[in-house]
Amino acid sequence: MSNITILPQAQNYYLGNNVSVRVQTRVKNGEIDNIRLFYNGELLEKSNELDFTVYNVKLDQIGKSNFFVQATKTDSMSNSRTLAFNVVSDTAPKKYSYTTLKDYPHNPGFYTQGLEFYEGFLYEGTGEKGKSGLFKVNLNSGNQVMHHSLDEKYFGEGITILDNKVYQLTYRAQKGFVYNLSDFAVIDSFTFNSKEGWGLTNDGKNLIMSNGSHELIWLDPTNYSEIKKIQVANNVGIVNYLNELEYIDKSIYANVYTSNLIVQIEPETGKVLSEINLDGILNMYTNPSDTIDYLNGIAYDSDKDRLFVTGKWWPRLFEIELVESK
């Protein structure tokens, strides 16, 4: 049996930290052939020493990480041990609040799961079985211009627009749909490996989805294969419940489900670059008897540099400006 010790010991480690890893192995019967040490699946060291240390291991991946040891005897019998730990961002995120520039009508019957602004119109994907759909909406009036209803067995989730197509996830069916932008005709469907689909955006080339965890997953929009996956963390810990997504100026913005927080994420590393607190944005537009749910919906008008936010069953949609907190 092997024991793994990280030096220095810490509750969390920071991206870019160098650590030493000591492996100590006890053998009751027989002789050791080799002992292999891995960092997140990559081989670091192969040795036949019962006590060895690997120095200057650079922690280069944010999120849940592990060191894994497999000790194999000369008779091919083996034993293994895993030591899990967290790697967080080496940078404290900037803090922002907001100013409301304008508010617009929003259908309070929309359980908002995806939001896009494209060529003058809002596009919205909604959830709940029997009520899920895809909608094209006039920003100023809130009136529906076009819509497509999902089959009652599906719970609609995030949407994104890429190459004149609309992509939409579903919640637990591990299935997505592709529509013509012009008429919402269904032209394709696809499956994905995550047990749940939540938010969806794109970087101009690939789809990027969230699944309710701290992960973001890149998908090829032609064959829907998984291209890469990152984990997201700030300088304190891992950030879970990433929900609706928007890609803005080479960053990914994500609602954090059950909160009024939006996080700005660096796509290359998973670092949280900034945190936007939208507490109070809906207060003056609701009564205690109103049925509303959590903040969920980010849309960006790149032509006019306008940022819109809304939420599930919210009666208003807001154009906001970010204000850095002091």
mmCIF file of C-alpha atoms in Angstrom:
data_model
loop_
_atom_site.group_PDB
_atom_site.id
_atom_site.type_symbol
_atom_site.label_atom_id
_atom_site.label_comp_id
_atom_site.label_asym_id
_atom_site.label_seq_id
_atom_site.Cartn_x
_atom_site.Cartn_y
_atom_site.Cartn_z
ATOM 1 C CA MET A 1 0.000 0.000 0.000
ATOM 2 C CA SER A 2 1.274 3.462 -0.931
ATOM 3 C CA ASN A 3 0.829 6.777 0.834
ATOM 4 C CA ILE A 4 0.994 10.127 -0.993
ATOM 5 C CA THR A 5 2.049 13.360 0.698
ATOM 6 C CA ILE A 6 1.995 16.812 -0.921
ATOM 7 C CA LEU A 7 4.449 19.351 0.442
ATOM 8 C CA PRO A 8 3.670 21.975 1.493
ATOM 9 C CA GLN A 9 0.295 20.789 2.760
ATOM 10 C CA ALA A 10 -2.678 23.129 2.168
ATOM 11 C CA GLN A 11 -6.474 23.080 1.969
ATOM 12 C CA ASN A 12 -6.336 24.608 -1.523
ATOM 13 C CA TYR A 13 -3.453 25.042 -3.934
ATOM 14 C CA TYR A 14 -3.094 27.856 -6.452
ATOM 15 C CA LEU A 15 -2.679 27.600 -10.193
ATOM 16 C CA GLY A 16 1.036 27.685 -10.982
ATOM 17 C CA ASN A 17 2.181 26.485 -7.543
ATOM 18 C CA ASN A 18 5.139 24.104 -7.466
ATOM 19 C CA VAL A 19 4.837 21.268 -4.972
ATOM 20 C CA SER A 20 6.794 18.190 -3.964
ATOM 21 C CA VAL A 21 5.085 14.795 -3.912
ATOM 22 C CA ARG A 22 6.384 12.031 -1.649
ATOM 23 C CA VAL A 23 5.366 8.416 -2.224
ATOM 24 C CA GLN A 24 5.936 5.829 0.514
ATOM 25 C CA THR A 25 5.070 2.177 -0.135
ATOM 26 C CA ARG A 26 4.920 -0.824 2.194
ATOM 27 C CA VAL A 27 5.129 -4.346 0.837
ATOM 28 C CA LYS A 28 3.912 -7.276 2.969
ATOM 29 C CA ASN A 29 4.767 -10.087 0.597
ATOM 30 C CA GLY A 30 6.909 -10.268 -2.525
ATOM 31 C CA GLU A 31 8.992 -7.588 -4.221
ATOM 32 C CA ILE A 32 8.157 -4.343 -6.006
ATOM 33 C CA ASP A 33 8.651 -4.224 -9.741
ATOM 34 C CA ASN A 34 7.681 -0.579 -10.246
ATOM 35 C CA ILE A 35 5.759 2.285 -8.703
ATOM 36 C CA ARG A 36 4.172 4.863 -10.994
ATOM 37 C CA LEU A 37 3.026 8.326 -9.960
ATOM 38 C CA PHE A 38 0.483 10.254 -12.083
ATOM 39 C CA TYR A 39 -0.809 13.854 -11.970
ATOM 40 C CA ASN A 40 -4.294 14.140 -13.494
ATOM 41 C CA GLY A 41 -3.634 11.049 -15.589
ATOM 42 C CA GLU A 42 -0.174 12.092 -16.794
ATOM 43 C CA LEU A 43 2.804 9.960 -15.726
ATOM 44 C CA LEU A 44 5.234 11.926 -13.539
ATOM 45 C CA GLU A 45 7.616 9.262 -12.312
ATOM 46 C CA LYS A 46 8.303 5.552 -12.540
ATOM 47 C CA SER A 47 10.487 4.084 -9.799
ATOM 48 C CA ASN A 48 11.250 0.898 -7.911
ATOM 49 C CA GLU A 49 12.124 2.763 -4.719
ATOM 50 C CA LEU A 50 9.764 2.277 -1.784
ATOM 51 C CA ASP A 51 10.261 5.884 -0.682
ATOM 52 C CA PHE A 52 10.819 8.597 -3.281
ATOM 53 C CA THR A 53 9.954 12.253 -3.830
ATOM 54 C CA VAL A 54 9.221 14.126 -7.034
ATOM 55 C CA TYR A 55 10.135 17.801 -6.754
ATOM 56 C CA ASN A 56 8.851 20.936 -8.521
ATOM 57 C CA VAL A 57 5.576 19.545 -9.827
ATOM 58 C CA LYS A 58 3.761 22.516 -11.366
ATOM 59 C CA LEU A 59 0.013 22.576 -10.736
ATOM 60 C CA ASP A 60 -1.145 23.711 -14.174
ATOM 61 C CA GLN A 61 -4.875 22.848 -14.159
ATOM 62 C CA ILE A 62 -7.613 24.599 -12.207
ATOM 63 C CA GLY A 63 -10.224 22.515 -10.432
ATOM 64 C CA LYS A 64 -10.490 19.090 -8.884
ATOM 65 C CA SER A 65 -7.129 17.358 -9.311
ATOM 66 C CA ASN A 66 -5.417 14.244 -8.077
ATOM 67 C CA PHE A 67 -2.185 12.366 -7.688
ATOM 68 C CA PHE A 68 -2.534 8.662 -8.383
ATOM 69 C CA VAL A 69 -0.031 5.951 -7.454
ATOM 70 C CA GLN A 70 0.001 2.393 -8.742
ATOM 71 C CA ALA A 71 2.448 -0.049 -7.167
ATOM 72 C CA THR A 72 3.043 -3.306 -9.057
ATOM 73 C CA LYS A 73 4.893 -6.329 -7.661
ATOM 74 C CA THR A 74 7.054 -8.772 -9.613
ATOM 75 C CA ASP A 75 4.146 -11.241 -9.617
ATOM 76 C CA SER A 76 2.052 -8.562 -11.463
ATOM 77 C CA MET A 77 -0.219 -7.973 -8.473
ATOM 78 C CA SER A 78 -0.860 -4.260 -7.995
ATOM 79 C CA ASN A 79 -2.386 -1.782 -5.594
ATOM 80 C CA SER A 80 -3.270 1.869 -6.010
ATOM 81 C CA ARG A 81 -3.994 5.030 -4.053
ATOM 82 C CA THR A 82 -5.495 8.381 -5.091
ATOM 83 C CA LEU A 83 -5.028 11.716 -3.333
ATOM 84 C CA ALA A 84 -7.570 14.330 -4.446
ATOM 85 C CA PHE A 85 -7.099 18.072 -3.953
ATOM 86 C CA ASN A 86 -8.314 21.397 -5.357
ATOM 87 C CA VAL A 87 -6.390 23.906 -7.443
ATOM 88 C CA VAL A 88 -7.888 27.404 -7.430
ATOM 89 C CA SER A 89 -7.166 30.612 -9.309
ATOM 90 C CA ASP A 90 -4.018 32.533 -8.479
ATOM 91 C CA THR A 91 -5.873 35.829 -9.053
ATOM 92 C CA ALA A 92 -8.621 37.443 -6.991
ATOM 93 C CA PRO A 93 -11.557 38.359 -9.260
ATOM 94 C CA LYS A 94 -12.542 41.983 -9.758
ATOM 95 C CA LYS A 95 -15.850 42.904 -8.134
ATOM 96 C CA TYR A 96 -18.638 44.690 -10.001
ATOM 97 C CA SER A 97 -22.097 45.990 -9.290
ATOM 98 C CA TYR A 98 -24.336 47.542 -11.942
ATOM 99 C CA THR A 99 -26.346 50.497 -13.140
ATOM 100 C CA THR A 100 -29.664 49.872 -14.883
ATOM 101 C CA LEU A 101 -29.719 51.853 -18.128
ATOM 102 C CA LYS A 102 -33.123 50.715 -19.398
ATOM 103 C CA ASP A 103 -35.731 48.056 -18.754
ATOM 104 C CA TYR A 104 -37.925 46.196 -21.226
ATOM 105 C CA PRO A 105 -41.013 43.970 -20.964
ATOM 106 C CA HIS A 106 -40.324 40.269 -20.453
ATOM 107 C CA ASN A 107 -42.888 37.487 -20.605
ATOM 108 C CA PRO A 108 -43.451 36.382 -16.971
ATOM 109 C CA GLY A 109 -44.486 32.971 -18.272
ATOM 110 C CA PHE A 110 -40.996 32.323 -19.666
ATOM 111 C CA TYR A 111 -38.921 30.005 -17.500
ATOM 112 C CA THR A 112 -35.747 31.444 -19.032
ATOM 113 C CA GLN A 113 -33.004 28.929 -19.810
ATOM 114 C CA GLY A 114 -31.226 30.552 -22.745
ATOM 115 C CA LEU A 115 -31.008 34.134 -24.003
ATOM 116 C CA GLU A 116 -29.423 35.632 -27.134
ATOM 117 C CA PHE A 117 -29.537 38.988 -28.916
ATOM 118 C CA TYR A 118 -29.038 38.703 -32.670
ATOM 119 C CA GLU A 119 -29.644 41.194 -35.479
ATOM 120 C CA GLY A 120 -32.094 43.307 -33.533
ATOM 121 C CA PHE A 121 -34.144 40.581 -31.870
ATOM 122 C CA LEU A 122 -34.049 38.594 -28.659
ATOM 123 C CA TYR A 123 -34.025 34.806 -28.883
ATOM 124 C CA GLU A 124 -35.084 32.908 -25.801
ATOM 125 C CA GLY A 125 -35.119 29.252 -24.860
ATOM 126 C CA THR A 126 -37.530 28.260 -22.100
ATOM 127 C CA GLY A 127 -37.877 25.286 -19.788
ATOM 128 C CA GLU A 128 -40.432 23.161 -17.947
ATOM 129 C CA LYS A 129 -42.037 20.105 -19.508
ATOM 130 C CA GLY A 130 -45.037 21.006 -21.598
ATOM 131 C CA LYS A 131 -43.977 24.681 -21.740
ATOM 132 C CA SER A 132 -40.490 24.464 -23.231
ATOM 133 C CA GLY A 133 -39.793 26.247 -26.469
ATOM 134 C CA LEU A 134 -37.716 28.551 -28.606
ATOM 135 C CA PHE A 135 -38.907 32.135 -29.128
ATOM 136 C CA LYS A 136 -37.951 35.136 -31.243
ATOM 137 C CA VAL A 137 -39.037 38.286 -29.418
ATOM 138 C CA ASN A 138 -39.277 42.008 -30.161
ATOM 139 C CA LEU A 139 -37.017 43.677 -27.604
ATOM 140 C CA ASN A 140 -39.021 46.868 -27.140
ATOM 141 C CA SER A 141 -42.519 45.394 -27.006
ATOM 142 C CA GLY A 142 -41.818 41.918 -25.672
ATOM 143 C CA ASN A 143 -44.103 40.498 -28.353
ATOM 144 C CA GLN A 144 -43.391 37.096 -29.885
ATOM 145 C CA VAL A 145 -42.314 37.182 -33.527
ATOM 146 C CA MET A 146 -41.860 33.426 -33.968
ATOM 147 C CA HIS A 147 -41.804 30.354 -31.783
ATOM 148 C CA HIS A 148 -41.284 26.601 -31.771
ATOM 149 C CA SER A 149 -42.606 24.334 -29.017
ATOM 150 C CA LEU A 150 -40.636 21.319 -27.820
ATOM 151 C CA ASP A 151 -42.283 17.961 -27.392
ATOM 152 C CA GLU A 152 -43.830 17.707 -23.927
ATOM 153 C CA LYS A 153 -41.304 15.076 -22.878
ATOM 154 C CA TYR A 154 -38.434 17.580 -23.149
ATOM 155 C CA PHE A 155 -37.350 20.235 -20.660
ATOM 156 C CA GLY A 156 -35.689 22.984 -22.702
ATOM 157 C CA GLU A 157 -32.368 24.516 -21.669
ATOM 158 C CA GLY A 158 -29.685 26.834 -23.075
ATOM 159 C CA ILE A 159 -29.532 28.172 -26.637
ATOM 160 C CA THR A 160 -26.923 29.743 -28.906
ATOM 161 C CA ILE A 161 -26.805 31.031 -32.492
ATOM 162 C CA LEU A 162 -23.969 30.004 -34.808
ATOM 163 C CA ASP A 163 -23.768 30.093 -38.620
ATOM 164 C CA ASN A 164 -27.485 30.863 -39.059
ATOM 165 C CA LYS A 165 -28.502 27.956 -36.870
ATOM 166 C CA VAL A 166 -29.970 27.876 -33.373
ATOM 167 C CA TYR A 167 -28.720 25.149 -31.045
ATOM 168 C CA GLN A 168 -30.765 24.179 -27.985
ATOM 169 C CA LEU A 169 -30.013 21.795 -25.124
ATOM 170 C CA THR A 170 -32.462 19.787 -23.061
ATOM 171 C CA TYR A 171 -32.193 19.103 -19.350
ATOM 172 C CA ARG A 172 -31.879 15.369 -18.663
ATOM 173 C CA ALA A 173 -32.567 13.719 -22.014
ATOM 174 C CA GLN A 174 -28.899 14.139 -23.081
ATOM 175 C CA LYS A 175 -30.236 15.529 -26.342
ATOM 176 C CA GLY A 176 -30.043 18.799 -28.244
ATOM 177 C CA PHE A 177 -31.806 20.243 -31.269
ATOM 178 C CA VAL A 178 -30.678 22.373 -34.204
ATOM 179 C CA TYR A 179 -32.998 24.817 -35.976
ATOM 180 C CA ASN A 180 -32.869 27.044 -39.015
ATOM 181 C CA LEU A 181 -32.559 30.581 -37.717
ATOM 182 C CA SER A 182 -34.965 31.875 -40.352
ATOM 183 C CA ASP A 183 -37.996 29.724 -39.556
ATOM 184 C CA PHE A 184 -37.119 27.503 -36.532
ATOM 185 C CA ALA A 185 -37.462 24.364 -38.643
ATOM 186 C CA VAL A 186 -35.719 21.435 -36.910
ATOM 187 C CA ILE A 187 -32.806 20.380 -39.119
ATOM 188 C CA ASP A 188 -30.795 18.152 -36.777
ATOM 189 C CA SER A 189 -30.513 16.686 -33.304
ATOM 190 C CA PHE A 190 -27.551 15.501 -31.281
ATOM 191 C CA THR A 191 -26.591 13.764 -28.068
ATOM 192 C CA PHE A 192 -24.057 14.782 -25.423
ATOM 193 C CA ASN A 193 -22.295 12.862 -22.672
ATOM 194 C CA SER A 194 -23.146 15.054 -19.671
ATOM 195 C CA LYS A 195 -26.049 13.769 -17.604
ATOM 196 C CA GLU A 196 -27.597 17.226 -17.724
ATOM 197 C CA GLY A 197 -27.599 20.149 -20.149
ATOM 198 C CA TRP A 198 -27.783 23.685 -18.734
ATOM 199 C CA GLY A 199 -26.259 26.692 -20.503
ATOM 200 C CA LEU A 200 -25.008 27.069 -24.076
ATOM 201 C CA THR A 201 -22.919 29.628 -25.979
ATOM 202 C CA ASN A 202 -20.251 29.628 -28.695
ATOM 203 C CA ASP A 203 -16.893 31.221 -29.428
ATOM 204 C CA GLY A 204 -17.586 31.700 -33.133
ATOM 205 C CA LYS A 205 -16.282 28.229 -33.919
ATOM 206 C CA ASN A 206 -17.400 25.709 -31.302
ATOM 207 C CA LEU A 207 -20.320 25.243 -28.937
ATOM 208 C CA ILE A 208 -19.637 25.703 -25.215
ATOM 209 C CA MET A 209 -22.003 24.125 -22.688
ATOM 210 C CA SER A 210 -22.464 23.961 -18.932
ATOM 211 C CA ASN A 211 -23.968 21.014 -17.094
ATOM 212 C CA GLY A 212 -24.792 22.393 -13.648
ATOM 213 C CA SER A 213 -21.364 21.688 -12.203
ATOM 214 C CA HIS A 214 -18.075 23.628 -12.261
ATOM 215 C CA GLU A 215 -17.262 22.382 -15.774
ATOM 216 C CA LEU A 216 -17.490 23.983 -19.207
ATOM 217 C CA ILE A 217 -17.387 21.688 -22.241
ATOM 218 C CA TRP A 218 -16.512 22.556 -25.853
ATOM 219 C CA LEU A 219 -18.431 20.650 -28.563
ATOM 220 C CA ASP A 220 -17.778 20.451 -32.297
ATOM 221 C CA PRO A 221 -20.932 21.869 -33.994
ATOM 222 C CA THR A 222 -20.594 19.482 -36.956
ATOM 223 C CA ASN A 223 -20.370 16.112 -35.201
ATOM 224 C CA TYR A 224 -20.968 17.188 -31.557
ATOM 225 C CA SER A 225 -17.842 15.447 -30.303
ATOM 226 C CA GLU A 226 -16.243 16.768 -27.114
ATOM 227 C CA ILE A 227 -13.218 18.936 -27.917
ATOM 228 C CA LYS A 228 -12.087 20.002 -24.469
ATOM 229 C CA LYS A 229 -13.265 20.569 -20.931
ATOM 230 C CA ILE A 230 -12.216 23.088 -18.301
ATOM 231 C CA GLN A 231 -13.026 23.513 -14.625
ATOM 232 C CA VAL A 232 -13.892 26.895 -13.104
ATOM 233 C CA ALA A 233 -12.639 28.375 -9.836
ATOM 234 C CA ASN A 234 -11.967 31.702 -8.193
ATOM 235 C CA ASN A 235 -9.158 32.279 -5.689
ATOM 236 C CA VAL A 236 -11.194 30.751 -2.840
ATOM 237 C CA GLY A 237 -12.661 27.596 -4.320
ATOM 238 C CA ILE A 238 -14.381 25.828 -7.162
ATOM 239 C CA VAL A 239 -17.471 27.569 -8.614
ATOM 240 C CA ASN A 240 -20.395 25.193 -9.070
ATOM 241 C CA TYR A 241 -23.867 25.592 -10.628
ATOM 242 C CA LEU A 242 -22.688 27.372 -13.782
ATOM 243 C CA ASN A 243 -25.859 27.989 -15.750
ATOM 244 C CA GLU A 244 -26.791 30.282 -18.671
ATOM 245 C CA LEU A 245 -23.756 31.377 -20.706
ATOM 246 C CA GLU A 246 -22.713 34.235 -22.990
ATOM 247 C CA TYR A 247 -19.426 34.644 -24.872
ATOM 248 C CA ILE A 248 -18.350 38.312 -24.824
ATOM 249 C CA ASP A 249 -14.985 39.674 -25.995
ATOM 250 C CA LYS A 250 -13.090 36.403 -25.528
ATOM 251 C CA SER A 251 -14.552 35.747 -22.074
ATOM 252 C CA ILE A 252 -17.397 33.510 -20.960
ATOM 253 C CA TYR A 253 -20.031 35.021 -18.688
ATOM 254 C CA ALA A 254 -22.100 32.598 -16.606
ATOM 255 C CA ASN A 255 -25.030 32.853 -14.232
ATOM 256 C CA VAL A 256 -24.376 31.033 -10.961
ATOM 257 C CA TYR A 257 -27.650 29.209 -10.297
ATOM 258 C CA THR A 258 -29.625 30.139 -7.140
ATOM 259 C CA SER A 259 -27.693 33.409 -6.817
ATOM 260 C CA ASN A 260 -27.677 36.937 -8.235
ATOM 261 C CA LEU A 261 -24.095 36.461 -9.336
ATOM 262 C CA ILE A 262 -22.596 36.438 -12.832
ATOM 263 C CA VAL A 263 -18.986 35.315 -13.206
ATOM 264 C CA GLN A 264 -16.594 36.204 -16.019
ATOM 265 C CA ILE A 265 -14.441 33.200 -16.922
ATOM 266 C CA GLU A 266 -11.145 32.973 -18.802
ATOM 267 C CA PRO A 267 -11.719 30.202 -21.389
ATOM 268 C CA GLU A 268 -8.101 29.060 -21.486
ATOM 269 C CA THR A 269 -7.701 28.381 -17.756
ATOM 270 C CA GLY A 270 -11.099 28.468 -16.035
ATOM 271 C CA LYS A 271 -10.080 31.407 -13.836
ATOM 272 C CA VAL A 272 -12.892 33.638 -12.615
ATOM 273 C CA LEU A 273 -11.754 37.083 -13.739
ATOM 274 C CA SER A 274 -14.631 39.059 -12.275
ATOM 275 C CA GLU A 275 -17.810 38.648 -10.243
ATOM 276 C CA ILE A 276 -20.883 40.773 -10.959
ATOM 277 C CA ASN A 277 -23.414 41.147 -8.146
ATOM 278 C CA LEU A 278 -26.943 41.933 -9.375
ATOM 279 C CA ASP A 279 -28.654 41.995 -5.979
ATOM 280 C CA GLY A 280 -31.790 44.118 -5.971
ATOM 281 C CA ILE A 281 -32.190 44.525 -9.713
ATOM 282 C CA LEU A 282 -35.767 43.252 -9.780
ATOM 283 C CA ASN A 283 -36.965 44.638 -6.437
ATOM 284 C CA MET A 284 -39.029 47.596 -7.651
ATOM 285 C CA TYR A 285 -40.734 45.548 -10.372
ATOM 286 C CA THR A 286 -42.287 42.794 -8.254
ATOM 287 C CA ASN A 287 -44.801 42.261 -5.502
ATOM 288 C CA PRO A 288 -44.522 39.648 -2.734
ATOM 289 C CA SER A 289 -47.324 37.657 -4.374
ATOM 290 C CA ASP A 290 -45.545 37.427 -7.762
ATOM 291 C CA THR A 291 -44.122 34.098 -8.887
ATOM 292 C CA ILE A 292 -40.510 34.683 -9.873
ATOM 293 C CA ASP A 293 -37.430 32.497 -9.869
ATOM 294 C CA TYR A 294 -33.683 32.964 -10.113
ATOM 295 C CA LEU A 295 -31.609 35.286 -12.272
ATOM 296 C CA ASN A 296 -30.849 33.399 -15.484
ATOM 297 C CA GLY A 297 -30.256 35.028 -18.826
ATOM 298 C CA ILE A 298 -27.363 37.016 -20.314
ATOM 299 C CA ALA A 299 -27.449 38.498 -23.818
ATOM 300 C CA TYR A 300 -25.017 40.850 -25.551
ATOM 301 C CA ASP A 301 -25.584 43.211 -28.464
ATOM 302 C CA SER A 302 -22.105 43.429 -29.971
ATOM 303 C CA ASP A 303 -23.104 46.119 -32.494
ATOM 304 C CA LYS A 304 -24.241 48.599 -29.849
ATOM 305 C CA ASP A 305 -22.264 47.202 -26.891
ATOM 306 C CA ARG A 306 -25.382 46.522 -24.832
ATOM 307 C CA LEU A 307 -25.619 43.933 -22.060
ATOM 308 C CA PHE A 308 -29.017 42.466 -21.148
ATOM 309 C CA VAL A 309 -30.026 40.296 -18.189
ATOM 310 C CA THR A 310 -33.248 38.681 -17.014
ATOM 311 C CA GLY A 311 -34.463 35.677 -15.047
ATOM 312 C CA LYS A 312 -36.941 32.833 -14.835
ATOM 313 C CA TRP A 313 -40.525 34.148 -14.775
ATOM 314 C CA TRP A 314 -39.233 37.716 -14.530
ATOM 315 C CA PRO A 315 -41.581 40.487 -15.753
ATOM 316 C CA ARG A 316 -38.716 42.695 -16.967
ATOM 317 C CA LEU A 317 -35.470 42.434 -18.896
ATOM 318 C CA PHE A 318 -32.710 44.919 -18.098
ATOM 319 C CA GLU A 319 -29.966 46.666 -20.020
ATOM 320 C CA ILE A 320 -27.155 47.197 -17.546
ATOM 321 C CA GLU A 321 -23.755 48.819 -17.274
ATOM 322 C CA LEU A 322 -21.112 47.294 -15.029
ATOM 323 C CA VAL A 323 -19.671 49.427 -12.229
ATOM 324 C CA GLU A 324 -16.438 48.325 -10.572
ATOM 325 C CA SER A 325 -16.793 48.079 -6.807
ATOM 326 C CA LYS A 326 -14.299 49.902 -4.631
#
